[in-house]
Amino acid sequence: LSLFSSLSLLTIATFSCPAACPANISSNTDASACTAVTSFTAPEGTDNCAGPITVRTAGQDSNTPFLLGTTRVEYTVNDTSGLEATCEFYVVVSDNENPTISNQTSRSLSLSL
């Protein structure tokens, strides 16, 4: 009489999104510039297993000049099992600086009647 048994191994990988993605950021252009240097804390992904890698996959780094308008910033974290999570936020740069006129010269106007 033979007795066969079967053994199955189930691995469950859990994955966390990058740590709190920054909220959307609104900023005014820097003085006399059409950009705004904007700062934020980049998120870091976590995982139940060692080795998650977090990279910025869209937009630009903190403390760099963002152009006038809306820029999407995205971070992606991958784990060793091939799982992936992303987070995104937007940096909105507005121009609220009034234009100026420079190099004005005086002009006189004479009228004859």
JSON list of C-alpha atoms in Angstrom, two decimals, residues 20-25 36-43 56 58-66 71-75 89-91:
[
{"chain": "A", "resi": 20, "resn": "ALA", "atom": "CA", "xyz": [2.05, 59.36, 1.87]},
{"chain": "A", "resi": 21, "resn": "CYS", "atom": "CA", "xyz": [2.21, 60.98, -1.51]},
{"chain": "A", "resi": 22, "resn": "PRO", "atom": "CA", "xyz": [2.50, 64.75, -1.19]},
{"chain": "A", "resi": 23, "resn": "ALA", "atom": "CA", "xyz": [-0.70, 66.74, -1.62]},
{"chain": "A", "resi": 24, "resn": "ASN", "atom": "CA", "xyz": [-1.07, 68.88, -4.74]},
{"chain": "A", "resi": 25, "resn": "ILE", "atom": "CA", "xyz": [1.09, 72.00, -4.52]},
{"chain": "A", "resi": 36, "resn": "ALA", "atom": "CA", "xyz": [8.85, 78.50, -9.27]},
{"chain": "A", "resi": 37, "resn": "VAL", "atom": "CA", "xyz": [11.40, 76.48, -7.32]},
{"chain": "A", "resi": 38, "resn": "THR", "atom": "CA", "xyz": [9.16, 74.07, -5.44]},
{"chain": "A", "resi": 39, "resn": "SER", "atom": "CA", "xyz": [10.03, 71.80, -2.50]},
{"chain": "A", "resi": 40, "resn": "PHE", "atom": "CA", "xyz": [8.37, 68.59, -1.37]},
{"chain": "A", "resi": 41, "resn": "THR", "atom": "CA", "xyz": [9.33, 65.39, 0.42]},
{"chain": "A", "resi": 42, "resn": "ALA", "atom": "CA", "xyz": [9.63, 62.52, -2.05]},
{"chain": "A", "resi": 43, "resn": "PRO", "atom": "CA", "xyz": [7.67, 59.43, -1.01]},
{"chain": "A", "resi": 56, "resn": "ARG", "atom": "CA", "xyz": [10.33, 59.22, -9.87]},
{"chain": "A", "resi": 58, "resn": "ALA", "atom": "CA", "xyz": [7.16, 61.61, -14.19]},
{"chain": "A", "resi": 59, "resn": "GLY", "atom": "CA", "xyz": [7.76, 65.27, -13.46]},
{"chain": "A", "resi": 60, "resn": "GLN", "atom": "CA", "xyz": [10.82, 66.56, -11.75]},
{"chain": "A", "resi": 61, "resn": "ASP", "atom": "CA", "xyz": [12.69, 66.55, -8.46]},
{"chain": "A", "resi": 62, "resn": "SER", "atom": "CA", "xyz": [12.02, 68.70, -5.44]},
{"chain": "A", "resi": 63, "resn": "ASN", "atom": "CA", "xyz": [13.89, 72.02, -5.23]},
{"chain": "A", "resi": 64, "resn": "THR", "atom": "CA", "xyz": [13.98, 72.49, -8.99]},
{"chain": "A", "resi": 65, "resn": "PRO", "atom": "CA", "xyz": [12.26, 75.18, -11.10]},
{"chain": "A", "resi": 66, "resn": "PHE", "atom": "CA", "xyz": [8.77, 74.13, -12.21]},
{"chain": "A", "resi": 71, "resn": "THR", "atom": "CA", "xyz": [3.16, 69.50, -13.86]},
{"chain": "A", "resi": 72, "resn": "ARG", "atom": "CA", "xyz": [2.28, 65.93, -12.86]},
{"chain": "A", "resi": 73, "resn": "VAL", "atom": "CA", "xyz": [4.82, 64.30, -10.55]},
{"chain": "A", "resi": 74, "resn": "GLU", "atom": "CA", "xyz": [4.66, 60.52, -10.19]},
{"chain": "A", "resi": 75, "resn": "TYR", "atom": "CA", "xyz": [6.59, 58.02, -8.09]},
{"chain": "A", "resi": 89, "resn": "PHE", "atom": "CA", "xyz": [0.44, 64.71, -7.31]},
{"chain": "A", "resi": 90, "resn": "TYR", "atom": "CA", "xyz": [0.41, 67.97, -9.24]},
{"chain": "A", "resi": 91, "resn": "VAL", "atom": "CA", "xyz": [2.47, 71.14, -8.96]}
]
